C-alpha positions as MATLAB code, in Angstrom:
seq = 'MKTLDLFKLDGKTALVTGCRRGIGKAMALALAEAGADVVGVSAHLEPDGSDVQREITALERSFRAYQCDFADRAAIQDFAANVNDECPPIDILVNNAGTIMRKPAAEHPDEYWDQVLEVNLSSQFILSREIGRRMIERGYGKIIFTASLLTFQGGITVPGYAASKGGIGQLTMALANEWAGSGVNVNAIAPGYIATDNTAALRADPNRNPAILARIPAGRWGTPDDFKGAVVFLASPASDYMHGAIMVVDGGWLGR';
ca = [
       9.805    9.376   -1.619;
       8.459   10.673    1.686;
       7.483    8.043    4.228;
       3.710    8.476    4.094;
       3.821    8.516    0.293;
       5.150    4.951    0.429;
       1.691    3.827    1.560;
      -0.281    5.489   -1.237;
      -2.039    3.276   -3.778;
      -3.220    5.912   -6.255;
      -3.650    4.468   -9.741;
      -3.548    0.852   -8.552;
      -6.256   -1.786   -9.009;
      -6.839   -4.346   -6.270;
      -8.726   -7.632   -6.532;
     -10.117   -8.691   -3.149;
     -11.786  -12.071   -2.695;
     -14.316  -12.639    0.066;
     -14.939   -8.883    0.180;
     -18.649   -8.856    1.070;
     -18.178   -8.766    4.847;
     -15.753   -9.176    7.721;
     -11.999   -8.977    7.206;
     -12.293   -8.968    3.411;
     -14.623   -5.984    3.405;
     -12.356   -4.065    5.791;
      -9.356   -4.820    3.566;
     -11.178   -3.683    0.427;
     -12.172   -0.419    2.111;
      -8.640    0.156    3.378;
      -7.172   -0.264   -0.089;
      -9.740    2.158   -1.511;
      -8.995    4.651    1.273;
      -5.332    4.439    0.260;
      -6.262    5.268   -3.350;
      -6.850    1.953   -5.134;
      -9.782    1.011   -7.322;
     -11.284   -2.325   -6.281;
     -12.493   -5.442   -8.035;
     -14.488   -7.446   -5.495;
     -15.657  -11.041   -5.554;
     -17.567  -13.254   -3.143;
     -19.849  -16.241   -3.513;
     -22.924  -14.121   -2.771;
     -21.791  -10.596   -3.612;
     -24.639   -8.528   -5.030;
     -24.008   -7.474   -8.656;
     -24.957   -3.931   -7.699;
     -25.817   -2.035   -4.526;
     -23.791   -3.988   -1.963;
     -22.607   -2.303    1.218;
     -18.979   -2.635    0.166;
     -19.723   -1.088   -3.214;
     -21.541    1.876   -1.656;
     -18.745    2.528    0.815;
     -15.988    2.307   -1.796;
     -17.732    4.477   -4.377;
     -18.386    7.049   -1.619;
     -14.581    7.329   -1.472;
     -14.624    8.206   -5.195;
     -12.936    4.934   -6.108;
     -14.371    2.510   -8.668;
     -15.764   -0.900   -7.709;
     -16.507   -3.886   -9.940;
     -18.513   -6.755   -8.471;
     -18.266  -10.442   -9.350;
     -19.771  -13.614   -7.936;
     -17.807  -16.859   -7.842;
     -18.154  -20.218   -6.112;
     -14.643  -20.854   -4.814;
     -15.434  -24.551   -4.365;
     -15.938  -24.875   -8.138;
     -12.576  -25.121   -9.869;
     -13.983  -24.432  -13.329;
     -15.762  -21.334  -11.995;
     -12.480  -20.050  -10.544;
     -10.715  -20.485  -13.866;
     -13.540  -18.708  -15.703;
     -13.515  -15.897  -13.158;
      -9.769  -15.371  -13.504;
     -10.100  -15.262  -17.300;
     -12.935  -12.722  -17.054;
     -10.943  -10.480  -14.727;
      -7.923  -10.564  -17.015;
     -10.133   -9.741  -20.010;
     -12.530   -7.191  -18.488;
     -10.611   -5.302  -15.797;
      -7.580   -3.049  -15.715;
      -4.375   -4.937  -14.905;
      -4.504   -6.224  -11.336;
      -1.712   -4.706   -9.266;
      -2.802   -6.143   -5.904;
      -4.416   -9.529   -5.282;
      -5.840  -10.202   -1.824;
      -6.686  -13.899   -1.447;
      -9.072  -13.665    1.485;
     -12.055  -15.880    0.628;
     -12.321  -18.885    2.922;
     -14.556  -21.271    4.785;
     -14.439  -23.409    7.919;
     -16.290  -26.631    8.777;
     -16.170  -28.048   12.293;
     -16.316  -31.690   13.308;
     -13.905  -33.873   15.327;
     -11.235  -35.495   13.168;
     -12.540  -39.023   13.736;
     -15.922  -37.918   12.405;
     -14.748  -35.366    9.838;
     -16.348  -36.397    6.515;
     -14.611  -36.347    3.155;
     -17.063  -33.712    1.949;
     -15.953  -31.290    4.663;
     -12.288  -31.916    3.898;
     -12.737  -31.527    0.134;
     -14.830  -28.344    0.423;
     -12.448  -26.594    2.784;
      -9.286  -27.525    0.883;
     -10.817  -26.457   -2.430;
     -11.985  -23.060   -1.166;
      -9.091  -22.227    1.145;
      -6.131  -23.591   -0.795;
      -6.696  -24.886   -4.330;
      -8.767  -21.930   -5.525;
      -6.228  -19.516   -4.099;
      -3.377  -21.200   -5.926;
      -5.305  -21.140   -9.211;
      -6.222  -17.469   -8.879;
      -2.677  -16.518   -7.850;
      -1.256  -18.431  -10.815;
      -3.593  -16.835  -13.348;
      -3.314  -13.275  -12.002;
       0.321  -13.684  -10.987;
       1.321  -14.669  -14.505;
       0.268  -11.204  -15.738;
       2.081   -9.544  -12.830;
       5.284  -11.346  -13.779;
       4.923  -10.156  -17.371;
       4.575   -6.544  -16.178;
       7.331   -6.881  -13.558;
       5.139   -5.692  -10.692;
       2.513   -7.032   -8.317;
       1.487   -7.602   -4.734;
      -0.181  -10.847   -3.629;
      -1.502  -11.110   -0.092;
      -2.949  -14.282    1.403;
      -5.092  -14.504    4.511;
      -3.402  -17.158    6.627;
      -4.409  -17.990   10.230;
      -3.133  -18.873   13.677;
      -3.694  -22.404   12.397;
      -0.916  -21.816    9.898;
       1.216  -22.372   13.024;
      -1.066  -24.388   15.333;
      -3.309  -27.421   14.941;
      -6.625  -26.195   16.324;
      -9.507  -28.349   17.546;
     -12.219  -30.005   15.409;
     -11.066  -28.226   12.224;
      -8.516  -30.561   10.582;
      -9.341  -29.452    7.054;
      -9.086  -25.785    7.955;
      -5.772  -26.309    9.775;
      -4.367  -28.236    6.799;
      -5.505  -25.564    4.354;
      -4.045  -22.690    6.349;
      -0.794  -24.560    6.874;
      -0.729  -24.948    3.119;
      -1.286  -21.220    2.641;
       1.829  -20.511    4.684;
       3.894  -22.834    2.499;
       2.309  -21.505   -0.700;
       3.182  -17.958    0.331;
       6.843  -18.894    0.640;
       6.857  -21.073   -2.475;
       5.465  -18.331   -4.715;
       7.733  -15.721   -3.119;
      10.771  -17.876   -3.881;
       9.841  -18.002   -7.571;
       8.415  -14.529   -8.142;
      10.422  -12.127   -5.972;
      13.003  -11.672   -8.707;
      10.236  -10.667  -11.118;
       9.026   -7.770   -8.990;
       6.091   -9.612   -7.415;
       5.792   -9.565   -3.632;
       3.948  -12.521   -2.084;
       3.163  -12.284    1.627;
       0.405  -13.241    4.047;
      -1.497  -11.916    7.037;
      -2.374  -14.344    9.825;
      -5.385  -13.179   11.847;
      -5.832  -14.207   15.440;
      -9.241  -14.583   17.038;
     -11.418  -12.031   15.242;
     -15.085  -11.209   15.769;
     -16.504  -12.405   12.424;
     -19.129  -14.885   11.255;
     -16.501  -17.644   11.227;
     -15.963  -17.306   14.982;
     -19.582  -16.812   16.049;
     -19.777  -20.339   17.461;
     -16.631  -19.830   19.543;
     -17.783  -16.491   20.905;
     -21.115  -18.049   21.891;
     -19.464  -21.001   23.652;
     -19.572  -20.379   27.432;
     -16.348  -22.342   27.945;
     -14.224  -21.540   24.878;
     -14.903  -17.792   24.769;
     -13.512  -16.939   28.243;
     -10.623  -19.379   27.748;
      -9.650  -17.679   24.488;
      -9.909  -14.185   25.949;
      -7.799  -15.217   28.942;
      -4.921  -16.141   26.627;
      -4.997  -13.014   24.426;
      -2.634  -10.435   25.972;
      -4.619   -7.601   24.372;
      -7.661   -8.844   26.290;
     -10.160   -8.668   23.444;
     -11.276  -10.280   20.218;
      -9.883   -8.546   17.170;
     -12.054   -6.638   14.706;
     -11.898   -6.504   10.896;
     -10.590   -2.932   11.091;
      -7.461   -4.252   12.811;
      -6.336   -5.442    9.349;
      -6.547   -2.149    7.499;
      -2.991   -1.065    8.256;
      -1.476   -4.457    7.565;
      -3.088   -4.893    4.159;
      -2.198   -1.365    3.001;
       1.399   -1.931    4.094;
       1.728   -5.204    2.180;
      -0.035   -3.748   -0.874;
       2.133   -0.631   -1.035;
       5.739    0.274   -1.919;
       6.433    0.394    1.829;
       6.791   -3.398    1.738;
       8.819   -3.720   -1.464;
      11.595   -5.705    0.254;
       9.237   -8.138    2.018;
       8.858  -11.541    0.394;
       7.414  -14.747    1.825;
       6.546  -13.185    5.192;
       3.530  -14.003    7.344;
       2.422  -10.993    9.398;
       0.602  -12.053   12.554;
      -2.221   -9.802   13.780;
      -3.421  -11.636   16.863;
      -3.411   -9.404   19.920;
      -0.290  -11.219   21.132;
      -1.720  -14.778   21.097;
       1.319  -16.499   19.574;
       3.702  -14.735   21.900;
       1.927  -16.060   24.997;
];
């Protein structure tokens, strides 16, 4: 196979969570640009006429839209069952949906902790288990988690988020250990500081924003499009020998 052909996703179906905006939307578009049809889900994704749907169908790829509350465990289980029943077999699962809730640890309420862990970790395990089971049966699949710099660092005022993203790093390796021999690749992408809704408060902070920029060797906040290449690589045959890896896309932050 020629090198560029290794990155083609023609005939594949990708399920992308949290696809309505930001990094998830950019990933969904990248997979469609590489040839995949897309099943998209977000808590507030429009059933028809969303921006992501219009952009993907303009590429002559199909798009199916679902809504799901990732904090509701029963809803996640129902969603996974519906996808397995209603959609073509899922070849690529991108676990991107997530949330963040900020408050100092000494004041961090149980509700914040429970919400963040459910959305960022528990729901992703459940969906990976239910979709991954079918991948194992077929002997092929690609699962990609969205990790974080806080998979490696502790952060400030986000203990639940840091715990959940640390868990994602361990879950990536745990599933890879079990499923690599069955033809299922499980890897993760760890974004650095990216200009999305989740970081709006940081970018508006007159102290934190310049401090963050001063530490990033690339000298800028990342953009969702910075993840297009990484997600296509991990979703394609080009990464067939990668298992349990966490790709860091951070403008050089961790190397500083």
